[in-house]
Amino acid sequence: MSTSASSKSKSSLIPKSHPRAKSLLVREKLVQGFDAGLVAKEGLLAQGRGEAFDYLLGEKTGKAARNAIKAAAAQLLLADYPIISVNGNIAALCPRQIIRLAKQINAKLEVNLFYTSEKRKKAIVKILRENGAKEILGIDPKKATKLSGIDSARRIVDKNGIYAADVVVVPLEDGDRTSALRKAGKTVITFDLNPLSRTSQTANITIVDNVTRAVDLLREQSKKLAAKTNQKTLQKIIDEFNNKKNLSENIIQIKNNLTRRAGIA
Ligand code: PTJ
């Protein structure tokens, strides 16, 4: 990724020994992604919101998130035509990981932006290609069509991509499209650190975890299940998963962390 000298030097200003080095380095990825034209200004704010929830969750993948990852892996393995939607934040934070996930589950990638701009789309396509993506949907105007029930630019989808998909992965999403996708009969899987967001509450499967941790975990889980699980067992994993219950468990995890930190447990 081409980055400005200033953001490069800022990464090198974070000492490895800093107690919050990991989180600060992820933040720098976003800043570098912004400088490289991948991330919308609003994407920086979204990251800040995510960081706050990650802090409350303990900055690790909890049990509830692991269960959601397992259900998502089963759902993706049973999908006929899965698509992963890529926005600016994903392109900046984990381009290689998202491409590896797509390969593992045989899914296609579609660039779909909320704050749409041709220039940013081109930068995102470039970074995906540099990281090994062969086929990228959502960039050919001749293949564009509209998803009904949504007013934002996210309504423009690829006829051969999200429009045709049965399962759609929408990381860091806004609630409107999740709801429109559900109404269009699609199964929606999201990554969202905020268990209270409309997206989290509307998706079929919400992975309440940082994409920088969870994308690789989802790929590993998909590989594991693909190797030794039959269709009936995969369906059982999905049937036993309850998104509302899983979100409650994440909220309880936050509550327990806060109680412990307050010294009242
Ligand atoms: O690139 P674009 O134009 O498509 O725009 C992308 C953003 C992210 C700006 C857009 O989708 C947006 O405005 O999203 P929201 O409504 O701010 O929602 C983002 C959600 O993702 C919030 O609930 C955050 O808590 C959550 N989030 C932020 N960073 C992460 C995250 N979830 C998982 N991992 C993260 N790293």
PDB file of C-alpha atoms and ligand atoms in Angstrom:
ATOM      1  CA  MET A   1       0.000   0.000   0.000  1.00  0.00           C
ATOM      2  CA  SER A   2       1.421   3.397  -0.860  1.00  0.00           C
ATOM      3  CA  THR A   3       1.447   5.535   2.240  1.00  0.00           C
ATOM      4  CA  SER A   4       2.421   9.082   3.032  1.00  0.00           C
ATOM      5  CA  ALA A   5       5.709   9.670   4.806  1.00  0.00           C
ATOM      6  CA  SER A   6       3.908  11.195   7.780  1.00  0.00           C
ATOM      7  CA  SER A   7       1.738   8.147   8.548  1.00  0.00           C
ATOM      8  CA  LYS A   8       4.677   5.776   8.013  1.00  0.00           C
ATOM      9  CA  SER A   9       6.741   7.686  10.536  1.00  0.00           C
ATOM     10  CA  LYS A  10       3.814   7.681  12.969  1.00  0.00           C
ATOM     11  CA  SER A  11       3.722   3.853  12.976  1.00  0.00           C
ATOM     12  CA  SER A  12       7.400   3.815  13.809  1.00  0.00           C
ATOM     13  CA  LEU A  13       6.671   6.178  16.699  1.00  0.00           C
ATOM     14  CA  ILE A  14       4.672   3.471  18.503  1.00  0.00           C
ATOM     15  CA  PRO A  15       7.079   1.505  20.733  1.00  0.00           C
ATOM     16  CA  LYS A  16       6.507  -2.288  20.694  1.00  0.00           C
ATOM     17  CA  SER A  17       6.548  -2.163  24.490  1.00  0.00           C
ATOM     18  CA  HIS A  18       3.585   0.247  24.624  1.00  0.00           C
ATOM     19  CA  PRO A  19       0.750  -1.515  26.512  1.00  0.00           C
ATOM     20  CA  ARG A  20      -1.702  -0.564  23.782  1.00  0.00           C
ATOM     21  CA  ALA A  21       0.708  -1.015  20.841  1.00  0.00           C
ATOM     22  CA  LYS A  22      -1.514  -3.531  19.019  1.00  0.00           C
ATOM     23  CA  SER A  23      -4.551  -1.275  19.040  1.00  0.00           C
ATOM     24  CA  LEU A  24      -2.473   1.781  18.076  1.00  0.00           C
ATOM     25  CA  LEU A  25      -0.912  -0.079  15.140  1.00  0.00           C
ATOM     26  CA  VAL A  26      -4.339  -1.133  13.858  1.00  0.00           C
ATOM     27  CA  ARG A  27      -5.402   2.516  14.130  1.00  0.00           C
ATOM     28  CA  GLU A  28      -2.351   3.496  12.058  1.00  0.00           C
ATOM     29  CA  LYS A  29      -3.408   1.007   9.361  1.00  0.00           C
ATOM     30  CA  LEU A  30      -6.652   2.943   9.070  1.00  0.00           C
ATOM     31  CA  VAL A  31      -4.829   6.277   8.934  1.00  0.00           C
ATOM     32  CA  GLN A  32      -2.475   4.912   6.262  1.00  0.00           C
ATOM     33  CA  GLY A  33      -5.523   3.561   4.411  1.00  0.00           C
ATOM     34  CA  PHE A  34      -7.048   7.023   4.563  1.00  0.00           C
ATOM     35  CA  ASP A  35      -3.850   8.603   3.215  1.00  0.00           C
ATOM     36  CA  ALA A  36      -3.795   6.001   0.411  1.00  0.00           C
ATOM     37  CA  GLY A  37      -7.358   6.934  -0.594  1.00  0.00           C
ATOM     38  CA  LEU A  38      -9.006   3.674   0.563  1.00  0.00           C
ATOM     39  CA  VAL A  39     -10.873   4.840   3.661  1.00  0.00           C
ATOM     40  CA  ALA A  40     -13.630   7.450   3.963  1.00  0.00           C
ATOM     41  CA  LYS A  41     -13.176  10.122   6.655  1.00  0.00           C
ATOM     42  CA  GLU A  42     -16.212   8.576   8.317  1.00  0.00           C
ATOM     43  CA  GLY A  43     -14.350   5.259   8.331  1.00  0.00           C
ATOM     44  CA  LEU A  44     -11.910   6.752  10.843  1.00  0.00           C
ATOM     45  CA  LEU A  45     -14.833   7.593  13.114  1.00  0.00           C
ATOM     46  CA  ALA A  46     -16.266   4.092  12.686  1.00  0.00           C
ATOM     47  CA  GLN A  47     -12.893   2.669  13.782  1.00  0.00           C
ATOM     48  CA  GLY A  48     -12.953   4.866  16.901  1.00  0.00           C
ATOM     49  CA  ARG A  49     -16.375   3.555  17.801  1.00  0.00           C
ATOM     50  CA  GLY A  50     -15.171   0.018  17.216  1.00  0.00           C
ATOM     51  CA  GLU A  51     -12.102   0.581  19.422  1.00  0.00           C
ATOM     52  CA  ALA A  52     -14.329   1.709  22.290  1.00  0.00           C
ATOM     53  CA  PHE A  53     -16.435  -1.459  22.104  1.00  0.00           C
ATOM     54  CA  ASP A  54     -13.334  -3.610  21.675  1.00  0.00           C
ATOM     55  CA  TYR A  55     -11.941  -2.088  24.878  1.00  0.00           C
ATOM     56  CA  LEU A  56     -15.173  -2.920  26.722  1.00  0.00           C
ATOM     57  CA  LEU A  57     -15.106  -6.486  25.366  1.00  0.00           C
ATOM     58  CA  GLY A  58     -11.555  -6.976  26.667  1.00  0.00           C
ATOM     59  CA  GLU A  59      -9.846  -6.797  23.243  1.00  0.00           C
ATOM     60  CA  LYS A  60     -10.022 -10.541  22.746  1.00  0.00           C
ATOM     61  CA  THR A  61     -12.269 -13.010  20.953  1.00  0.00           C
ATOM     62  CA  GLY A  62     -14.771 -14.174  23.545  1.00  0.00           C
ATOM     63  CA  LYS A  63     -16.754 -17.417  23.779  1.00  0.00           C
ATOM     64  CA  ALA A  64     -19.856 -15.875  22.214  1.00  0.00           C
ATOM     65  CA  ALA A  65     -17.837 -14.579  19.244  1.00  0.00           C
ATOM     66  CA  ARG A  66     -16.288 -18.041  18.784  1.00  0.00           C
ATOM     67  CA  ASN A  67     -19.768 -19.594  18.670  1.00  0.00           C
ATOM     68  CA  ALA A  68     -20.885 -17.021  16.089  1.00  0.00           C
ATOM     69  CA  ILE A  69     -17.749 -17.727  14.032  1.00  0.00           C
ATOM     70  CA  LYS A  70     -18.578 -21.448  14.060  1.00  0.00           C
ATOM     71  CA  ALA A  71     -22.171 -20.793  12.928  1.00  0.00           C
ATOM     72  CA  ALA A  72     -20.922 -18.406  10.222  1.00  0.00           C
ATOM     73  CA  ALA A  73     -18.436 -21.004   8.967  1.00  0.00           C
ATOM     74  CA  ALA A  74     -21.187 -23.636   8.771  1.00  0.00           C
ATOM     75  CA  GLN A  75     -23.490 -21.188   6.963  1.00  0.00           C
ATOM     76  CA  LEU A  76     -20.804 -20.269   4.433  1.00  0.00           C
ATOM     77  CA  LEU A  77     -19.954 -23.913   3.761  1.00  0.00           C
ATOM     78  CA  LEU A  78     -23.619 -24.649   3.020  1.00  0.00           C
ATOM     79  CA  ALA A  79     -24.044 -21.553   0.818  1.00  0.00           C
ATOM     80  CA  ASP A  80     -24.628 -21.976  -2.929  1.00  0.00           C
ATOM     81  CA  TYR A  81     -23.324 -18.542  -3.880  1.00  0.00           C
ATOM     82  CA  PRO A  82     -21.636 -16.605  -1.059  1.00  0.00           C
ATOM     83  CA  ILE A  83     -20.371 -13.040  -1.557  1.00  0.00           C
ATOM     84  CA  ILE A  84     -18.137 -10.941   0.699  1.00  0.00           C
ATOM     85  CA  SER A  85     -18.796  -7.201   0.562  1.00  0.00           C
ATOM     86  CA  VAL A  86     -15.646  -5.078   0.838  1.00  0.00           C
ATOM     87  CA  ASN A  87     -15.662  -1.463   2.037  1.00  0.00           C
ATOM     88  CA  GLY A  88     -12.863   1.038   2.682  1.00  0.00           C
ATOM     89  CA  ASN A  89     -12.148  -0.061   6.247  1.00  0.00           C
ATOM     90  CA  ILE A  90     -11.826  -3.727   5.310  1.00  0.00           C
ATOM     91  CA  ALA A  91      -9.527  -2.884   2.393  1.00  0.00           C
ATOM     92  CA  ALA A  92      -7.269  -0.946   4.778  1.00  0.00           C
ATOM     93  CA  LEU A  93      -7.381  -3.290   7.779  1.00  0.00           C
ATOM     94  CA  CYS A  94      -7.244  -6.798   6.375  1.00  0.00           C
ATOM     95  CA  PRO A  95      -7.099  -7.095   2.555  1.00  0.00           C
ATOM     96  CA  ARG A  96      -4.977 -10.240   2.542  1.00  0.00           C
ATOM     97  CA  GLN A  97      -7.046 -11.976   5.206  1.00  0.00           C
ATOM     98  CA  ILE A  98     -10.359 -11.257   3.473  1.00  0.00           C
ATOM     99  CA  ILE A  99      -9.020 -12.635   0.165  1.00  0.00           C
ATOM    100  CA  ARG A 100      -7.765 -15.786   1.920  1.00  0.00           C
ATOM    101  CA  LEU A 101     -11.179 -16.212   3.551  1.00  0.00           C
ATOM    102  CA  ALA A 102     -12.897 -15.833   0.162  1.00  0.00           C
ATOM    103  CA  LYS A 103     -10.627 -18.517  -1.322  1.00  0.00           C
ATOM    104  CA  GLN A 104     -11.253 -20.886   1.577  1.00  0.00           C
ATOM    105  CA  ILE A 105     -15.050 -20.705   1.352  1.00  0.00           C
ATOM    106  CA  ASN A 106     -15.218 -20.266  -2.411  1.00  0.00           C
ATOM    107  CA  ALA A 107     -16.825 -16.820  -2.175  1.00  0.00           C
ATOM    108  CA  LYS A 108     -16.511 -13.835  -4.486  1.00  0.00           C
ATOM    109  CA  LEU A 109     -15.522 -10.330  -3.417  1.00  0.00           C
ATOM    110  CA  GLU A 110     -17.664  -7.300  -4.244  1.00  0.00           C
ATOM    111  CA  VAL A 111     -16.628  -3.702  -3.590  1.00  0.00           C
ATOM    112  CA  ASN A 112     -19.613  -1.864  -2.160  1.00  0.00           C
ATOM    113  CA  LEU A 113     -19.279   1.550  -0.563  1.00  0.00           C
ATOM    114  CA  PHE A 114     -21.554   3.662   1.591  1.00  0.00           C
ATOM    115  CA  TYR A 115     -19.659   6.902   0.860  1.00  0.00           C
ATOM    116  CA  THR A 116     -19.201   5.934  -2.767  1.00  0.00           C
ATOM    117  CA  SER A 117     -16.554   7.463  -5.032  1.00  0.00           C
ATOM    118  CA  GLU A 118     -14.977   6.103  -8.202  1.00  0.00           C
ATOM    119  CA  LYS A 119     -11.529   7.197  -7.036  1.00  0.00           C
ATOM    120  CA  ARG A 120     -11.833   5.278  -3.767  1.00  0.00           C
ATOM    121  CA  LYS A 121     -13.251   2.220  -5.566  1.00  0.00           C
ATOM    122  CA  LYS A 122     -10.194   2.202  -7.857  1.00  0.00           C
ATOM    123  CA  ALA A 123      -7.826   2.434  -4.872  1.00  0.00           C
ATOM    124  CA  ILE A 124      -9.650  -0.470  -3.167  1.00  0.00           C
ATOM    125  CA  VAL A 125      -9.525  -2.618  -6.319  1.00  0.00           C
ATOM    126  CA  LYS A 126      -5.787  -1.876  -6.606  1.00  0.00           C
ATOM    127  CA  ILE A 127      -5.046  -2.976  -3.047  1.00  0.00           C
ATOM    128  CA  LEU A 128      -7.160  -6.132  -3.477  1.00  0.00           C
ATOM    129  CA  ARG A 129      -5.315  -6.998  -6.711  1.00  0.00           C
ATOM    130  CA  GLU A 130      -1.939  -6.337  -5.061  1.00  0.00           C
ATOM    131  CA  ASN A 131      -2.948  -8.782  -2.347  1.00  0.00           C
ATOM    132  CA  GLY A 132      -3.872 -11.533  -4.805  1.00  0.00           C
ATOM    133  CA  ALA A 133      -7.558 -11.046  -5.678  1.00  0.00           C
ATOM    134  CA  LYS A 134      -8.348 -12.249  -9.199  1.00  0.00           C
ATOM    135  CA  GLU A 135     -12.046 -11.550  -9.656  1.00  0.00           C
ATOM    136  CA  ILE A 136     -13.537  -8.397  -8.112  1.00  0.00           C
ATOM    137  CA  LEU A 137     -17.211  -7.581  -8.533  1.00  0.00           C
ATOM    138  CA  GLY A 138     -19.023  -4.276  -8.068  1.00  0.00           C
ATOM    139  CA  ILE A 139     -16.852  -2.296 -10.467  1.00  0.00           C
ATOM    140  CA  ASP A 140     -18.467  -2.818 -13.870  1.00  0.00           C
ATOM    141  CA  PRO A 141     -21.273  -0.243 -14.412  1.00  0.00           C
ATOM    142  CA  LYS A 142     -22.843  -2.575 -17.016  1.00  0.00           C
ATOM    143  CA  LYS A 143     -23.376  -5.187 -14.291  1.00  0.00           C
ATOM    144  CA  ALA A 144     -24.860  -2.746 -11.770  1.00  0.00           C
ATOM    145  CA  THR A 145     -28.392  -3.133 -10.505  1.00  0.00           C
ATOM    146  CA  LYS A 146     -30.403  -1.808  -7.563  1.00  0.00           C
ATOM    147  CA  LEU A 147     -31.325  -3.462  -4.308  1.00  0.00           C
ATOM    148  CA  SER A 148     -34.773  -2.250  -3.272  1.00  0.00           C
ATOM    149  CA  GLY A 149     -35.652  -0.818   0.144  1.00  0.00           C
ATOM    150  CA  ILE A 150     -32.441   1.152   0.595  1.00  0.00           C
ATOM    151  CA  ASP A 151     -31.656   4.779  -0.310  1.00  0.00           C
ATOM    152  CA  SER A 152     -27.869   4.947   0.203  1.00  0.00           C
ATOM    153  CA  ALA A 153     -25.244   4.216  -2.468  1.00  0.00           C
ATOM    154  CA  ARG A 154     -25.030   0.722  -1.031  1.00  0.00           C
ATOM    155  CA  ARG A 155     -28.186  -0.053  -3.059  1.00  0.00           C
ATOM    156  CA  ILE A 156     -26.035  -0.322  -6.213  1.00  0.00           C
ATOM    157  CA  VAL A 157     -24.963  -3.942  -6.332  1.00  0.00           C
ATOM    158  CA  ASP A 158     -23.511  -6.302  -8.919  1.00  0.00           C
ATOM    159  CA  LYS A 159     -26.013  -8.471 -10.816  1.00  0.00           C
ATOM    160  CA  ASN A 160     -23.563 -11.373 -10.585  1.00  0.00           C
ATOM    161  CA  GLY A 161     -22.590 -10.591  -7.023  1.00  0.00           C
ATOM    162  CA  ILE A 162     -24.627  -9.511  -4.012  1.00  0.00           C
ATOM    163  CA  TYR A 163     -27.795  -9.433  -6.130  1.00  0.00           C
ATOM    164  CA  ALA A 164     -27.462 -13.121  -6.986  1.00  0.00           C
ATOM    165  CA  ALA A 165     -26.012 -14.297  -3.662  1.00  0.00           C
ATOM    166  CA  ASP A 166     -27.779 -16.481  -1.119  1.00  0.00           C
ATOM    167  CA  VAL A 167     -25.354 -15.630   1.720  1.00  0.00           C
ATOM    168  CA  VAL A 168     -23.714 -12.192   2.033  1.00  0.00           C
ATOM    169  CA  VAL A 169     -20.908 -11.256   4.434  1.00  0.00           C
ATOM    170  CA  VAL A 170     -21.093  -7.554   5.292  1.00  0.00           C
ATOM    171  CA  PRO A 171     -18.315  -6.453   7.643  1.00  0.00           C
ATOM    172  CA  LEU A 172     -18.661  -3.021   9.342  1.00  0.00           C
ATOM    173  CA  GLU A 173     -22.037  -2.331   7.885  1.00  0.00           C
ATOM    174  CA  ASP A 174     -24.911   0.085   8.240  1.00  0.00           C
ATOM    175  CA  GLY A 175     -28.279  -1.227   9.373  1.00  0.00           C
ATOM    176  CA  ASP A 176     -30.240  -0.186   6.284  1.00  0.00           C
ATOM    177  CA  ARG A 177     -28.561  -2.555   3.890  1.00  0.00           C
ATOM    178  CA  THR A 178     -28.630  -5.458   6.311  1.00  0.00           C
ATOM    179  CA  SER A 179     -32.374  -5.042   6.561  1.00  0.00           C
ATOM    180  CA  ALA A 180     -32.745  -4.668   2.743  1.00  0.00           C
ATOM    181  CA  LEU A 181     -30.662  -7.798   2.188  1.00  0.00           C
ATOM    182  CA  ARG A 182     -32.786  -9.769   4.661  1.00  0.00           C
ATOM    183  CA  LYS A 183     -35.954  -8.552   2.910  1.00  0.00           C
ATOM    184  CA  ALA A 184     -34.454  -9.734  -0.388  1.00  0.00           C
ATOM    185  CA  GLY A 185     -34.252 -13.217   1.149  1.00  0.00           C
ATOM    186  CA  LYS A 186     -30.515 -13.307   1.752  1.00  0.00           C
ATOM    187  CA  THR A 187     -28.757 -14.680   4.789  1.00  0.00           C
ATOM    188  CA  VAL A 188     -26.556 -11.964   6.273  1.00  0.00           C
ATOM    189  CA  ILE A 189     -23.371 -12.493   8.271  1.00  0.00           C
ATOM    190  CA  THR A 190     -21.694  -9.445   9.773  1.00  0.00           C
ATOM    191  CA  PHE A 191     -18.671  -8.521  11.878  1.00  0.00           C
ATOM    192  CA  ASP A 192     -19.558  -5.703  14.258  1.00  0.00           C
ATOM    193  CA  LEU A 193     -17.946  -4.854  17.587  1.00  0.00           C
ATOM    194  CA  ASN A 194     -21.113  -3.108  18.734  1.00  0.00           C
ATOM    195  CA  PRO A 195     -23.640  -5.749  19.810  1.00  0.00           C
ATOM    196  CA  LEU A 196     -26.303  -3.026  20.076  1.00  0.00           C
ATOM    197  CA  SER A 197     -26.026  -1.689  16.514  1.00  0.00           C
ATOM    198  CA  ARG A 198     -28.920  -2.072  14.078  1.00  0.00           C
ATOM    199  CA  THR A 199     -26.722  -4.211  11.848  1.00  0.00           C
ATOM    200  CA  SER A 200     -25.874  -6.543  14.734  1.00  0.00           C
ATOM    201  CA  GLN A 201     -29.528  -6.819  15.687  1.00  0.00           C
ATOM    202  CA  THR A 202     -30.733  -7.372  12.094  1.00  0.00           C
ATOM    203  CA  ALA A 203     -28.170  -9.838  10.720  1.00  0.00           C
ATOM    204  CA  ASN A 204     -28.703 -13.614  10.852  1.00  0.00           C
ATOM    205  CA  ILE A 205     -25.252 -14.127  12.340  1.00  0.00           C
ATOM    206  CA  THR A 206     -23.297 -11.329  14.047  1.00  0.00           C
ATOM    207  CA  ILE A 207     -19.663 -11.880  14.926  1.00  0.00           C
ATOM    208  CA  VAL A 208     -19.023  -9.407  17.747  1.00  0.00           C
ATOM    209  CA  ASP A 209     -15.268  -9.197  17.341  1.00  0.00           C
ATOM    210  CA  ASN A 210     -12.619  -7.068  15.695  1.00  0.00           C
ATOM    211  CA  VAL A 211     -12.290  -7.964  12.007  1.00  0.00           C
ATOM    212  CA  THR A 212      -8.525  -7.889  12.462  1.00  0.00           C
ATOM    213  CA  ARG A 213      -8.865 -10.972  14.712  1.00  0.00           C
ATOM    214  CA  ALA A 214     -12.057 -12.614  13.476  1.00  0.00           C
ATOM    215  CA  VAL A 215     -11.506 -12.893   9.716  1.00  0.00           C
ATOM    216  CA  ASP A 216      -8.613 -15.350  10.159  1.00  0.00           C
ATOM    217  CA  LEU A 217     -10.538 -17.246  12.842  1.00  0.00           C
ATOM    218  CA  LEU A 218     -13.470 -17.623  10.448  1.00  0.00           C
ATOM    219  CA  ARG A 219     -11.167 -18.947   7.727  1.00  0.00           C
ATOM    220  CA  GLU A 220      -9.558 -21.455  10.118  1.00  0.00           C
ATOM    221  CA  GLN A 221     -12.952 -22.598  11.407  1.00  0.00           C
ATOM    222  CA  SER A 222     -14.267 -23.009   7.841  1.00  0.00           C
ATOM    223  CA  LYS A 223     -11.240 -25.121   6.956  1.00  0.00           C
ATOM    224  CA  LYS A 224     -11.709 -27.278  10.038  1.00  0.00           C
ATOM    225  CA  LEU A 225     -15.441 -27.838   9.474  1.00  0.00           C
ATOM    226  CA  ALA A 226     -15.003 -28.463   5.734  1.00  0.00           C
ATOM    227  CA  ALA A 227     -12.521 -31.227   6.479  1.00  0.00           C
ATOM    228  CA  LYS A 228     -14.635 -33.282   8.849  1.00  0.00           C
ATOM    229  CA  THR A 229     -18.271 -32.215   8.948  1.00  0.00           C
ATOM    230  CA  ASN A 230     -21.162 -33.397   6.786  1.00  0.00           C
ATOM    231  CA  GLN A 231     -24.044 -31.217   5.575  1.00  0.00           C
ATOM    232  CA  LYS A 232     -26.439 -32.472   8.251  1.00  0.00           C
ATOM    233  CA  THR A 233     -24.028 -31.536  11.033  1.00  0.00           C
ATOM    234  CA  LEU A 234     -23.380 -28.118   9.468  1.00  0.00           C
ATOM    235  CA  GLN A 235     -27.143 -27.485   9.349  1.00  0.00           C
ATOM    236  CA  LYS A 236     -27.426 -28.532  13.001  1.00  0.00           C
ATOM    237  CA  ILE A 237     -24.753 -25.981  13.980  1.00  0.00           C
ATOM    238  CA  ILE A 238     -26.775 -23.268  12.197  1.00  0.00           C
ATOM    239  CA  ASP A 239     -30.115 -24.382  13.673  1.00  0.00           C
ATOM    240  CA  GLU A 240     -28.707 -24.361  17.189  1.00  0.00           C
ATOM    241  CA  PHE A 241     -27.325 -20.833  16.821  1.00  0.00           C
ATOM    242  CA  ASN A 242     -29.529 -18.006  18.077  1.00  0.00           C
ATOM    243  CA  ASN A 243     -28.275 -14.538  17.132  1.00  0.00           C
ATOM    244  CA  LYS A 244     -30.329 -12.657  19.737  1.00  0.00           C
ATOM    245  CA  LYS A 245     -29.063 -14.953  22.483  1.00  0.00           C
ATOM    246  CA  ASN A 246     -25.490 -14.616  21.223  1.00  0.00           C
ATOM    247  CA  LEU A 247     -25.762 -10.809  21.244  1.00  0.00           C
ATOM    248  CA  SER A 248     -27.065 -10.955  24.830  1.00  0.00           C
ATOM    249  CA  GLU A 249     -24.029 -13.032  25.794  1.00  0.00           C
ATOM    250  CA  ASN A 250     -21.759 -10.351  24.316  1.00  0.00           C
ATOM    251  CA  ILE A 251     -23.581  -7.638  26.267  1.00  0.00           C
ATOM    252  CA  ILE A 252     -23.188  -9.716  29.440  1.00  0.00           C
ATOM    253  CA  GLN A 253     -19.461 -10.072  28.655  1.00  0.00           C
ATOM    254  CA  ILE A 254     -19.197  -6.259  28.563  1.00  0.00           C
ATOM    255  CA  LYS A 255     -21.194  -5.988  31.797  1.00  0.00           C
ATOM    256  CA  ASN A 256     -18.966  -8.555  33.537  1.00  0.00           C
ATOM    257  CA  ASN A 257     -15.805  -6.761  32.365  1.00  0.00           C
ATOM    258  CA  LEU A 258     -17.133  -3.467  33.678  1.00  0.00           C
ATOM    259  CA  THR A 259     -18.187  -5.015  36.993  1.00  0.00           C
ATOM    260  CA  ARG A 260     -14.715  -6.515  37.432  1.00  0.00           C
ATOM    261  CA  ARG A 261     -13.000  -3.243  36.526  1.00  0.00           C
ATOM    262  CA  ALA A 262     -15.249  -1.359  38.939  1.00  0.00           C
ATOM    263  CA  GLY A 263     -14.022  -3.687  41.666  1.00  0.00           C
ATOM    264  CA  ILE A 264     -17.532  -4.803  42.623  1.00  0.00           C
ATOM    265  CA  ALA A 265     -17.283  -8.443  41.607  1.00  0.00           C
TER     266      ALA A 265
HETATM  267  O1  PTJ B   1     -16.056   2.521   2.980  1.00  0.00           O
HETATM  268  P1  PTJ B   1     -17.509   2.891   3.080  1.00  0.00           P
HETATM  269  O2  PTJ B   1     -17.831   4.138   2.280  1.00  0.00           O
HETATM  270  O3  PTJ B   1     -18.421   1.768   2.658  1.00  0.00           O
HETATM  271  O4  PTJ B   1     -17.862   3.248   4.595  1.00  0.00           O
HETATM  272  C1  PTJ B   1     -17.590   2.311   5.614  1.00  0.00           C
HETATM  273  C2  PTJ B   1     -18.087   2.798   6.997  1.00  0.00           C
HETATM  274  C3  PTJ B   1     -17.480   1.857   8.047  1.00  0.00           C
HETATM  275  C4  PTJ B   1     -17.584   4.222   7.230  1.00  0.00           C
HETATM  276  C5  PTJ B   1     -19.618   2.768   7.027  1.00  0.00           C
HETATM  277  O5  PTJ B   1     -20.081   1.473   6.765  1.00  0.00           O
HETATM  278  C6  PTJ B   1     -20.157   3.269   8.349  1.00  0.00           C
HETATM  279  O6  PTJ B   1     -20.435   4.453   8.537  1.00  0.00           O
HETATM  280  O7  PTJ B   1     -20.283   2.335   9.285  1.00  0.00           O
HETATM  281  P2  PTJ B   1     -20.891   2.640  10.750  1.00  0.00           P
HETATM  282  O8  PTJ B   1     -22.362   2.899  10.638  1.00  0.00           O
HETATM  283  O9  PTJ B   1     -20.049   3.658  11.436  1.00  0.00           O
HETATM  284  O10 PTJ B   1     -20.759   1.259  11.457  1.00  0.00           O
HETATM  285  C7  PTJ B   1     -19.559   0.661  11.653  1.00  0.00           C
HETATM  286  C8  PTJ B   1     -19.743  -0.411  12.748  1.00  0.00           C
HETATM  287  O11 PTJ B   1     -18.590  -1.219  12.702  1.00  0.00           O
HETATM  288  C9  PTJ B   1     -19.846   0.184  14.157  1.00  0.00           C
HETATM  289  O12 PTJ B   1     -20.859  -0.493  14.899  1.00  0.00           O
HETATM  290  C10 PTJ B   1     -18.473  -0.110  14.782  1.00  0.00           C
HETATM  291  O13 PTJ B   1     -18.547  -0.397  16.158  1.00  0.00           O
HETATM  292  C11 PTJ B   1     -18.042  -1.352  14.021  1.00  0.00           C
HETATM  293  N1  PTJ B   1     -16.582  -1.457  13.844  1.00  0.00           N
HETATM  294  C12 PTJ B   1     -15.685  -0.460  13.666  1.00  0.00           C
HETATM  295  N2  PTJ B   1     -14.445  -0.938  13.531  1.00  0.00           N
HETATM  296  C13 PTJ B   1     -14.551  -2.296  13.610  1.00  0.00           C
HETATM  297  C14 PTJ B   1     -15.919  -2.629  13.810  1.00  0.00           C
HETATM  298  N3  PTJ B   1     -16.341  -3.905  13.913  1.00  0.00           N
HETATM  299  C15 PTJ B   1     -15.413  -4.876  13.809  1.00  0.00           C
HETATM  300  N4  PTJ B   1     -14.093  -4.629  13.632  1.00  0.00           N
HETATM  301  C16 PTJ B   1     -13.615  -3.368  13.510  1.00  0.00           C
HETATM  302  N5  PTJ B   1     -12.327  -3.133  13.310  1.00  0.00           N
END
